[in-house]
Amino acid sequence: MNQPAPARRVQLKPPVTNVGVLGWLRSNLFNTWYNSILTVLALALLAWLIPPLVRWAFIDSLWNSTSEACRDIDGACWSVIPNNIKFIFFGFFPQGQEWRPALAMVMLLALVFYSKERSRWKKSLGWVWLASLVIMGILMYGGILGMPVVETSQWSGLPLTMMLSFFGMVAAYPLGVLLALGRRSKMPAIKSLCVVYIEMIRGVPLISLLFMSSIMFPLFLPEGVTIDKVLRAQIAIILFTAAYIAEVVRGGLQAMPRGQYEAADSIGLNYNQTMRLIILPQALKIVIPPTVGILLSAFKDTSLVVIIALYDVLKTTKVALSNPKWTGYSTEAYIFLAVLYFIFCYAMSSYSRRLEKELNTGH
Amino acid sequence: MTQNGRAKSTDPIIQIREMHKWYGDFHVLSNINLEVEKGERIVICGPSGSGKSTLIRCINRLEEHQRGQIIVNGVELTNDIKNIEKVRAEVGMVFQHFNLFPHLTILENLTLGPIWVLKTPKKEAEAIAMKYLEKVHIAEQAKKYPGQLSGGQQQRVAIARSLCMHPEVMLFDEPTSALDPEMIKEVLDVMIDLAEEGMTMLVVTHEMGFAEKVADRVMFMDFGEIVEQNSPGQFFANPQHERTKLFLSQIL
Ligand SMILES: Nc1ncnc2c1ncn2[C@@H]1O[C@H](COP(=O)(O)OP(=O)(O)OP(=O)(O)O)[C@@H](O)[C@H]1O
Ligand SMILES: [Mg+2]
């Protein structure tokens, strides 16, 4: 009945397969003749690429100079970034008010960072989130406490990107889960509604949804009623992402063995309890990797809002580069943007890997 | 018998009358009549595919019957979801493949039903859970996850999980047939304890030793019918039907 007592014998150490650096090199890089060739080729390629790159990026480069100074060098002109950072980040937000979106972004990042420990997921944290979102909204829009009103048409740059992607993900995820449940519903009306929705959305590109939201949708509204353009783009992104999440989640639901439903039924849990306590926690966990994939593309796809004349951080960068003084330095600016996007995406995907590990209960 | 009225204590706890079930066109259960008294222990045996699982799964409505009546503790099983939930809360079930919830600890597996269905306060539910874990000799594993336990241990947890709901009836669907031989005994021992305490039990099993030891009645099913039922002594020594004789000669 109890665990068997461990056998009394000498415990051997697991075998050491590689001794020291040389051993590691031998067993990993030069263990077969074709592996050795590949290693040598790869090293040659790196030797050919890296030094000029380092030279361009770090040795011959200028980090904080005027655009005139950049004309005389061969290296990278990183100066394009500090000189335009205000516009790249905040776009058309009124001069002198940039501290407001900056503060809102810092708040959002701090909250996200704080919320990453699951032990802190309590009701109180939910209230903190709610209050903070209200404060962020006030910071952005203004109108009280002597902060001049800033219409959403002036919201641009990084805050716009962050807002569209944050709310896009946070709202699309639960909506997607509901759609997935609806698609598996036994009620034909709900089921077909969800199927039609999912298939329709997945059948069109995000760009056309954005177009519809900005050009066609207002035509259907009664005269005098307008819905904010940013909000419309936001809704389009949410609806789009939710359809993809729904399909991924449905895959997870299908992977659940029937025995789990039966066990839940047999102890008398109702449908809602079964889903919330038994099925979804397991199904959503299985689909963390593909879900993160969708959230990452949703994040990057926010840059498509440029086609309905919203100025996300990619567009503000482009605008900054259209200044004749800085026209020649788009490589540097886009590398900067790539790094920015990469930081966000990498943070998300490494967090998801951590979550997966934490939720692993060994089955 | 009124549909929702409490049963008198002398009424059978399970009454099945002229019950039929089909899977599509396939007549899987035919004219089942069965009464189970409180405290009775019934072992159901029969060849593979004879409908044993289907029968006991109808009793807590994991499967739906199409004709006849099933009344459990005074509640008739119909499409009324309230009645179904009521019956399920009173009938425990143990499955061949345990069906523990792998994302929850052993303790959480046990407290889930009491907390969400019976609305027991968490502390109290945990105390009850620990009591039953001790009963199945596994209290020291409470904080582990099902994936970290052996098959026999998991099945004992599954039994404890059902017991935490204080069921009136326990259904067992081949509880030992997915287990290695050395683990079968530890599970059967727990079931014997349970029988000795007077639990009403319907057990689908091929463990004839268990049947001889604890059953009040052994039932033989074939082709969706109850062919024969008798006390274990009579059943094994003196089977009445050819089909029963054939079956017994194959498994004994
Ligand atoms: N969901 C289903 N749909 C259609 N037919 C089914 C379904 N479940 C079971 N059956 C069929 O019903 C018959 C009875 O199945 P059941 O599982 O009750 O048999 P059993 O007596 O428990 O057999 P075993 O000893 O193999 O568990 C079998 O012929 C089986 O193929
Ligand atoms: Mg069976």
XYZ file of C-alpha atoms and ligand atoms in Angstrom:
647
model
C 0.000 0.000 0.000
C 2.796 2.399 0.829
C 5.512 3.228 -1.602
C 8.043 0.425 -1.767
C 11.183 1.221 0.173
C 14.094 2.079 -2.137
C 16.322 -0.927 -2.708
C 19.514 -0.791 -0.686
C 22.258 -0.793 -3.219
C 24.990 1.515 -4.412
C 23.567 4.298 -6.560
C 25.657 4.797 -9.697
C 26.060 8.196 -11.293
C 24.598 8.560 -14.777
C 27.278 8.120 -17.443
C 29.278 11.169 -18.471
C 29.078 11.276 -22.238
C 31.225 14.311 -22.913
C 34.329 15.372 -21.076
C 35.215 19.039 -21.209
C 35.018 21.478 -24.093
C 36.981 19.306 -26.496
C 34.767 16.345 -25.762
C 31.706 18.462 -26.403
C 33.111 19.760 -29.690
C 33.997 16.261 -30.799
C 30.643 14.754 -30.005
C 28.527 17.610 -31.312
C 30.329 19.343 -34.155
C 32.832 16.839 -35.541
C 31.219 13.497 -34.833
C 30.812 12.462 -38.493
C 32.593 13.517 -41.666
C 29.590 15.380 -43.080
C 28.988 17.083 -39.759
C 32.621 18.226 -39.781
C 32.216 19.671 -43.276
C 29.055 21.485 -42.233
C 30.803 22.885 -39.192
C 33.706 24.191 -41.247
C 31.388 25.702 -43.850
C 29.289 27.387 -41.188
C 32.370 28.821 -39.541
C 33.605 30.151 -42.878
C 30.271 31.785 -43.562
C 30.277 33.453 -40.177
C 33.862 34.670 -40.643
C 32.841 36.203 -43.949
C 29.659 37.885 -42.663
C 30.296 38.950 -39.105
C 33.331 41.275 -39.301
C 31.855 43.651 -41.911
C 28.592 43.664 -40.038
C 30.273 44.517 -36.752
C 32.318 47.150 -38.533
C 29.159 48.710 -40.057
C 27.028 48.543 -36.946
C 29.484 49.342 -34.202
C 32.871 50.599 -35.377
C 32.147 52.975 -38.259
C 28.779 53.998 -36.877
C 27.436 57.159 -35.295
C 24.971 56.967 -32.446
C 23.965 60.493 -31.701
C 24.871 63.047 -34.291
C 23.287 65.309 -36.827
C 22.282 63.959 -40.209
C 25.079 66.002 -41.814
C 27.714 64.173 -39.767
C 26.314 60.875 -41.023
C 27.069 61.805 -44.643
C 30.803 61.394 -44.045
C 30.817 57.872 -42.594
C 30.594 54.377 -44.075
C 28.932 52.800 -41.072
C 25.441 52.836 -39.633
C 23.818 56.112 -38.791
C 21.922 55.128 -35.650
C 21.455 58.827 -35.007
C 18.281 58.605 -37.042
C 16.612 57.028 -34.061
C 17.343 59.402 -31.168
C 16.701 62.327 -33.491
C 13.248 61.062 -34.409
C 12.350 59.007 -31.384
C 9.604 61.320 -30.230
C 7.774 61.092 -33.520
C 8.399 57.368 -33.997
C 6.975 56.642 -30.561
C 4.214 59.188 -30.228
C 3.415 60.313 -33.756
C 0.878 63.126 -33.881
C 0.209 63.250 -30.172
C 0.302 66.977 -29.331
C 3.671 68.509 -28.544
C 4.447 68.644 -24.851
C 1.803 66.060 -23.966
C 3.934 63.017 -24.817
C 4.363 62.171 -21.149
C 0.761 61.004 -21.118
C 1.030 58.087 -23.570
C 4.487 57.357 -22.192
C 3.068 57.002 -18.705
C 0.172 54.903 -19.990
C 2.570 52.528 -21.749
C 4.765 52.202 -18.696
C 1.696 51.418 -16.604
C 0.560 48.771 -19.056
C 3.970 47.135 -19.258
C 4.387 47.206 -15.480
C 0.999 45.602 -14.963
C 1.650 42.922 -17.554
C 4.996 42.246 -15.944
C 3.480 42.068 -12.480
C 0.691 39.774 -13.654
C 2.957 37.129 -15.070
C 3.157 35.195 -11.789
C 0.123 32.991 -11.564
C 0.162 33.197 -7.781
C -0.818 36.856 -8.131
C -3.955 36.129 -10.161
C -6.469 37.195 -7.565
C -9.662 39.144 -7.646
C -7.884 42.230 -6.326
C -5.539 42.155 -9.301
C -8.575 42.250 -11.561
C -9.718 45.446 -9.881
C -6.246 46.930 -10.213
C -6.364 46.143 -13.926
C -9.755 47.740 -14.317
C -8.728 50.898 -12.473
C -5.471 51.103 -14.427
C -7.241 50.749 -17.754
C -9.515 53.636 -16.803
C -6.513 55.739 -15.821
C -4.730 54.865 -19.066
C -7.808 55.852 -21.011
C -7.944 59.184 -19.194
C -4.242 59.753 -19.781
C -4.669 59.144 -23.478
C -7.887 61.058 -24.006
C -7.532 63.771 -21.389
C -10.290 66.304 -20.877
C -9.960 66.434 -17.095
C -7.349 67.588 -14.584
C -6.211 70.236 -17.013
C -5.153 67.708 -19.635
C -6.289 68.911 -23.046
C -8.453 66.481 -25.026
C -6.567 64.421 -27.570
C -8.885 62.874 -30.139
C -8.228 59.258 -31.065
C -7.338 60.371 -34.579
C -4.166 61.803 -33.065
C -3.289 58.618 -31.215
C -0.390 57.090 -33.063
C 2.974 55.409 -32.836
C 3.828 52.857 -30.195
C 0.850 53.497 -27.908
C -1.495 52.785 -30.811
C 0.340 49.593 -31.725
C 0.349 48.456 -28.127
C -3.279 49.290 -27.604
C -4.491 47.561 -30.760
C -2.502 44.446 -30.028
C -3.133 44.291 -26.285
C -6.899 44.632 -26.523
C -6.860 42.578 -29.695
C -5.389 39.630 -27.826
C -7.149 40.089 -24.507
C -10.596 40.330 -26.070
C -10.053 37.856 -28.902
C -8.977 35.018 -26.624
C -12.179 34.629 -24.587
C -14.264 35.350 -27.664
C -12.401 32.621 -29.525
C -12.976 30.150 -26.688
C -16.694 30.921 -26.710
C -16.819 30.451 -30.483
C -15.042 27.112 -30.175
C -17.522 25.956 -27.538
C -20.362 27.229 -29.697
C -19.086 25.336 -32.693
C -19.249 22.116 -30.689
C -22.654 22.948 -29.242
C -25.502 20.484 -29.654
C -27.872 23.345 -30.450
C -27.998 23.663 -34.247
C -28.699 27.401 -34.291
C -25.704 28.278 -32.146
C -23.518 25.775 -33.917
C -24.233 27.000 -37.422
C -23.914 30.616 -36.353
C -20.426 29.921 -35.041
C -19.428 27.862 -38.071
C -20.565 30.573 -40.467
C -18.812 33.268 -38.478
C -15.533 31.381 -38.193
C -15.431 30.286 -41.805
C -16.405 33.698 -43.124
C -13.761 35.516 -41.150
C -11.099 32.981 -42.003
C -12.022 33.308 -45.648
C -11.017 36.956 -45.916
C -7.719 38.724 -45.283
C -7.428 41.114 -42.347
C -6.856 43.959 -44.760
C -10.293 43.562 -46.280
C -11.868 43.425 -42.827
C -10.107 46.663 -41.959
C -11.313 48.206 -45.212
C -14.843 47.103 -44.526
C -14.717 48.496 -41.021
C -13.463 51.862 -42.194
C -15.276 52.345 -45.496
C -18.270 50.066 -45.809
C -19.416 49.824 -42.227
C -20.123 53.567 -41.802
C -22.436 53.392 -44.822
C -24.772 51.136 -42.877
C -24.919 53.372 -39.845
C -27.832 55.799 -39.514
C -26.983 59.366 -40.333
C -25.267 61.293 -37.589
C -24.037 58.172 -35.833
C -20.320 57.686 -36.044
C -18.162 55.104 -34.420
C -14.602 55.988 -33.686
C -12.166 54.878 -36.374
C -9.613 53.441 -33.976
C -12.367 51.532 -32.236
C -13.547 50.120 -35.549
C -10.041 48.934 -36.402
C -9.774 47.477 -32.916
C -13.002 45.550 -33.359
C -11.911 44.268 -36.764
C -8.673 42.965 -35.255
C -10.531 41.311 -32.372
C -13.073 39.637 -34.629
C -10.354 38.439 -36.963
C -8.084 37.013 -34.290
C -10.971 35.373 -32.429
C -11.893 33.231 -35.428
C -8.390 31.781 -35.594
C -8.209 31.232 -31.837
C -11.553 29.446 -32.040
C -10.228 26.867 -34.466
C -7.118 26.216 -32.425
C -9.148 25.842 -29.251
C -11.549 23.512 -31.030
C -8.589 21.308 -31.832
C -7.741 21.209 -28.147
C -11.318 20.349 -27.217
C -11.331 17.499 -29.702
C -8.187 16.106 -28.171
C -9.914 15.658 -24.816
C -10.738 12.009 -24.126
C -14.407 11.133 -23.628
C -13.570 9.696 -20.216
C -12.995 13.193 -18.861
C -16.528 14.256 -19.774
C -17.927 11.035 -18.371
C -16.040 11.365 -15.107
C -17.255 14.951 -14.750
C -20.834 13.880 -15.521
C -20.648 10.992 -13.108
C -19.842 13.237 -10.154
C -22.733 15.478 -11.113
C -20.982 18.558 -12.517
C -23.162 20.527 -14.916
C -22.085 21.677 -18.382
C -20.623 24.985 -17.261
C -18.694 23.446 -14.404
C -17.426 20.625 -16.591
C -16.122 23.064 -19.164
C -14.667 25.558 -16.729
C -13.105 23.145 -14.260
C -12.245 20.066 -16.287
C -12.236 20.475 -20.040
C -11.006 24.005 -20.786
C -8.072 23.996 -18.348
C -6.717 20.918 -20.084
C -7.696 21.782 -23.640
C -6.348 25.339 -23.476
C -3.098 24.060 -22.053
C -2.613 21.622 -24.928
C -3.038 24.420 -27.453
C -0.726 26.979 -25.846
C 1.895 26.705 -28.625
C -0.458 27.296 -31.595
C -2.375 29.926 -29.623
C 0.794 31.877 -29.030
C 1.523 31.624 -32.728
C -1.789 33.297 -33.482
C -1.306 35.973 -30.837
C 2.123 36.756 -32.259
C 0.761 37.189 -35.757
C -2.072 39.288 -34.380
C 0.528 41.511 -32.749
C 2.493 41.936 -35.949
C -0.628 42.291 -38.105
C -1.622 45.445 -36.257
C 0.784 47.210 -38.608
C -1.786 46.662 -41.367
C -3.933 49.439 -39.925
C -1.763 51.751 -41.962
C -4.024 51.088 -44.938
C -6.920 52.799 -43.239
C -4.699 55.762 -42.428
C -3.959 54.963 -38.826
C -0.398 55.705 -37.804
C 1.035 52.754 -35.954
C 4.688 52.642 -35.006
C 5.741 51.295 -38.399
C 3.971 54.131 -40.193
C 5.337 56.851 -37.916
C 8.811 55.509 -38.625
C 8.134 55.735 -42.332
C 6.901 59.295 -41.947
C 10.004 60.211 -39.987
C 12.130 58.778 -42.788
C 10.340 60.866 -45.376
C 12.075 63.907 -43.941
C 14.809 64.598 -46.563
C 17.380 64.920 -43.811
C 16.934 61.265 -42.847
C 15.759 59.624 -46.050
C 18.869 57.533 -46.589
C 18.805 55.781 -43.234
C 15.795 53.506 -43.457
C 17.921 50.377 -42.852
C 18.899 51.607 -39.423
C 15.380 52.658 -38.549
C 13.853 49.377 -39.656
C 16.459 47.388 -37.754
C 15.457 49.356 -34.699
C 11.803 48.520 -35.305
C 12.618 44.877 -35.882
C 14.400 44.764 -32.543
C 11.418 46.437 -30.903
C 8.966 43.924 -32.347
C 11.310 41.088 -31.541
C 11.504 42.058 -27.868
C 7.730 41.945 -27.528
C 7.359 38.699 -29.467
C 10.216 36.996 -27.715
C 8.852 37.993 -24.322
C 5.493 36.489 -25.247
C 6.829 33.239 -26.559
C 9.248 32.674 -23.707
C 6.467 33.419 -21.235
C 4.270 30.856 -22.944
C 7.011 28.264 -22.670
C 7.272 28.999 -18.968
C 3.519 28.678 -18.531
C 3.578 25.335 -20.292
C 6.279 24.100 -17.963
C 4.447 25.333 -14.885
C 1.188 23.717 -15.945
C 2.806 20.393 -16.720
C 1.493 17.823 -14.263
C 3.287 14.860 -15.758
C 0.688 13.218 -17.914
C -44.369 5.908 -7.543
C -44.283 9.644 -8.065
C -41.514 10.991 -10.145
C -39.858 13.253 -7.638
C -41.192 11.950 -4.343
C -38.646 10.432 -1.986
C -38.614 6.669 -2.051
C -39.747 4.828 1.028
C -36.866 3.108 2.721
C -38.280 -0.259 1.786
C -38.482 0.540 -1.916
C -35.743 -0.866 -4.140
C -33.086 1.765 -4.685
C -32.864 0.978 -8.392
C -35.839 -0.105 -10.442
C -35.483 -0.862 -14.116
C -38.620 -1.910 -15.958
C -38.898 -3.202 -19.502
C -35.989 -1.066 -20.546
C -34.671 -1.119 -24.118
C -31.806 0.692 -25.718
C -30.638 1.013 -29.289
C -27.455 2.371 -30.820
C -28.869 3.458 -34.156
C -30.459 0.254 -35.454
C -28.524 -1.984 -33.111
C -30.710 -3.272 -30.257
C -28.037 -3.284 -27.572
C -30.265 -3.813 -24.501
C -33.510 -5.709 -24.688
C -36.255 -5.847 -22.077
C -34.133 -5.295 -19.002
C -35.937 -5.759 -15.685
C -33.909 -5.273 -12.555
C -34.565 -4.296 -8.977
C -31.738 -3.572 -6.595
C -32.392 -3.351 -2.877
C -30.483 -0.965 -0.670
C -27.239 -2.578 0.425
C -27.374 -5.256 -2.229
C -24.183 -6.252 -4.057
C -24.629 -7.373 -7.624
C -21.960 -8.674 -9.925
C -22.656 -8.550 -13.646
C -20.742 -10.764 -16.018
C -21.035 -11.824 -19.601
C -19.104 -11.987 -22.840
C -17.553 -8.935 -24.435
C -20.106 -6.811 -26.241
C -23.054 -8.252 -24.331
C -24.109 -4.812 -23.047
C -22.829 -4.870 -19.457
C -21.213 -1.442 -19.634
C -24.162 -0.017 -21.485
C -26.539 -1.248 -18.785
C -24.739 0.305 -15.851
C -24.027 3.477 -17.809
C -27.778 3.860 -18.310
C -28.213 3.937 -14.547
C -26.445 7.316 -14.272
C -27.516 8.413 -17.721
C -24.127 8.365 -19.352
C -26.218 6.536 -21.942
C -29.831 7.283 -22.708
C -32.427 4.492 -22.848
C -35.250 4.693 -25.368
C -37.994 2.598 -23.818
C -39.060 1.553 -20.362
C -38.285 3.097 -17.004
C -35.248 3.585 -14.840
C -35.928 4.883 -11.338
C -33.023 5.593 -9.019
C -33.794 6.370 -5.387
C -37.266 7.519 -6.338
C -36.186 9.721 -9.244
C -37.089 8.633 -12.745
C -34.486 9.275 -15.412
C -36.007 11.333 -18.213
C -34.684 14.169 -20.314
C -35.148 16.455 -17.337
C -31.634 17.683 -16.635
C -32.457 18.421 -12.993
C -33.389 14.786 -12.385
C -30.286 13.598 -14.181
C -28.023 15.792 -12.085
C -29.765 14.624 -8.936
C -29.274 10.967 -9.815
C -25.651 11.546 -10.791
C -24.914 13.162 -7.465
C -26.290 10.066 -5.720
C -24.673 7.437 -7.915
C -20.915 7.014 -7.947
C -19.103 5.467 -10.868
C -15.689 3.897 -11.210
C -14.324 3.397 -14.712
C -12.019 0.868 -16.260
C -9.514 3.596 -17.141
C -9.856 5.556 -13.880
C -10.613 8.856 -15.627
C -8.993 10.993 -12.969
C -8.576 14.679 -13.816
C -4.887 14.886 -14.718
C -4.558 18.646 -14.235
C -5.706 18.513 -10.614
C -3.954 17.081 -7.572
C -5.360 13.971 -5.942
C -6.898 16.117 -3.213
C -8.453 18.482 -5.767
C -9.838 15.523 -7.700
C -11.635 14.464 -4.547
C -12.912 17.836 -3.391
C -14.201 19.004 -6.766
C -17.570 17.248 -6.558
C -18.314 18.094 -2.930
C -17.378 21.753 -3.410
C -19.191 22.392 -6.705
C -22.077 19.958 -6.589
C -22.826 19.545 -2.887
C -21.660 23.096 -2.033
C -19.565 21.827 0.863
C -17.168 24.446 2.279
C -13.613 23.865 1.069
C -12.096 23.059 4.477
C -14.790 20.530 5.212
C -14.504 18.982 1.751
C -10.772 18.560 2.272
C -11.314 16.864 5.611
C -13.771 14.452 4.016
C -11.382 13.831 1.142
C -8.534 13.016 3.519
C -10.783 10.613 5.394
C -11.540 8.666 2.234
C -7.951 8.784 1.040
C -6.981 7.143 4.313
C -9.674 4.597 3.780
C -8.163 3.600 0.451
C -4.665 3.700 2.032
C -3.256 6.501 -0.057
C -3.426 9.631 2.109
C 0.293 10.355 1.698
C -0.235 10.982 -2.046
C -2.787 13.782 -1.614
C -0.570 16.507 -3.068
C 0.561 14.522 -6.101
C -0.922 14.524 -9.565
C -2.638 11.447 -11.057
C 0.150 11.051 -13.614
C 2.582 10.375 -10.786
C 0.626 7.405 -9.396
C 0.522 3.746 -10.362
C -2.591 2.302 -11.957
C -3.743 0.613 -8.769
C -3.247 3.802 -6.797
C -5.149 5.795 -9.409
C -8.070 3.413 -9.292
C -8.216 3.664 -5.510
C -8.225 7.443 -5.843
C -11.092 7.121 -8.318
C -13.043 5.058 -5.802
C -12.355 7.629 -3.078
C -13.444 10.404 -5.448
C -16.833 8.742 -5.853
C -17.156 8.091 -2.133
C -16.631 11.766 -1.328
C -20.026 12.431 -2.896
C -21.615 10.120 -0.290
C -23.311 8.072 -2.988
C -26.261 5.788 -2.362
C -25.093 3.426 -5.087
C -21.692 2.668 -6.575
C -21.273 1.436 -10.128
C -18.038 -0.262 -11.161
C -17.270 -0.927 -14.824
C -14.458 -3.477 -14.940
C -12.446 -1.585 -12.321
C -9.516 -4.000 -12.368
C -9.216 -5.047 -15.977
C -6.737 -2.314 -16.914
C -4.458 -3.218 -14.008
C -1.411 -5.413 -13.636
C -2.072 -8.534 -11.564
C -0.236 -7.297 -8.483
C -2.405 -4.182 -8.358
C -5.727 -5.951 -8.784
C -5.726 -7.152 -5.220
C -5.236 -3.717 -3.670
C -8.266 -2.440 -5.559
C -10.416 -5.476 -4.819
C -9.527 -5.191 -1.118
C -10.894 -1.670 -1.069
C -14.059 -2.829 -2.830
C -14.513 -5.675 -0.350
C -14.201 -3.208 2.554
C -16.853 -1.114 0.908
C -19.183 -4.054 0.458
C -18.779 -5.029 4.089
C -19.866 -1.542 5.131
C -23.157 -2.055 3.324
C -22.671 0.010 0.198
C -25.075 -0.796 -2.631
C -22.845 -1.926 -5.485
C -23.248 -2.977 -9.091
C -19.987 -4.393 -10.338
C -19.166 -5.440 -13.871
C -16.176 -7.721 -13.488
C -14.616 -10.985 -14.497
C -13.093 -11.473 -11.044
C -15.153 -14.464 -10.070
C -13.364 -14.774 -6.745
C -14.694 -11.356 -5.855
C -18.171 -12.379 -6.983
C -18.170 -15.491 -4.813
C -16.901 -13.592 -1.822
C -19.125 -10.503 -1.746
C -21.977 -10.737 -4.229
C -25.561 -11.239 -3.112
C -26.512 -11.922 -6.666
C -24.593 -12.699 -9.851
C -26.136 -11.690 -13.145
C -25.197 -13.106 -16.517
C -25.810 -11.052 -19.635
C -25.597 -12.099 -23.249
C -26.707 -10.335 -26.432
C -28.200 -7.456 -24.482
C -30.372 -9.577 -22.237
C -30.195 -10.657 -18.632
C -30.023 -14.383 -19.197
C -29.809 -15.597 -15.653
C -29.348 -14.321 -12.121
C -28.790 -16.207 -8.931
C -26.903 -16.263 -5.662
C -23.201 -16.864 -6.288
C -23.327 -20.349 -4.802
C -26.126 -21.437 -7.103
C -24.823 -19.475 -10.050
C -21.428 -21.110 -10.151
C -22.405 -24.591 -8.951
C -25.617 -24.942 -10.808
C -26.021 -22.695 -13.846
C -29.412 -23.048 -15.516
C -28.815 -21.925 -19.081
C -26.597 -23.362 -21.753
C -25.165 -19.958 -22.516
C -24.212 -19.460 -18.876
C -22.559 -22.861 -18.753
C -20.594 -22.110 -21.870
C -19.485 -18.746 -20.536
C -18.445 -20.172 -17.174
C -16.534 -22.989 -18.815
C -14.590 -20.386 -20.761
C -13.586 -18.133 -17.909
C -13.197 -20.476 -14.954
N -21.470 4.436 -28.708
C -21.790 3.279 -29.325
N -22.291 3.303 -30.556
C -22.631 2.149 -31.193
N -22.472 0.934 -30.662
C -21.958 0.837 -29.427
C -21.582 2.009 -28.694
N -21.087 1.627 -27.493
C -21.153 0.280 -27.492
N -21.679 -0.188 -28.638
C -21.922 -1.597 -28.959
O -22.847 -2.082 -28.014
C -22.523 -3.399 -27.630
C -22.428 -3.475 -26.122
O -21.358 -2.713 -25.682
P -20.885 -2.702 -24.171
O -19.746 -1.760 -24.091
O -22.038 -2.433 -23.296
O -20.388 -4.180 -23.979
P -19.725 -4.856 -22.708
O -20.606 -5.958 -22.308
O -19.413 -3.823 -21.694
O -18.392 -5.435 -23.328
P -16.904 -5.464 -22.726
O -16.831 -6.629 -21.832
O -16.057 -5.631 -23.947
O -16.692 -4.164 -22.044
C -21.236 -3.757 -28.331
O -21.555 -4.566 -29.433
C -20.686 -2.443 -28.813
O -20.024 -2.597 -30.031
Mg -17.625 -2.880 -20.976
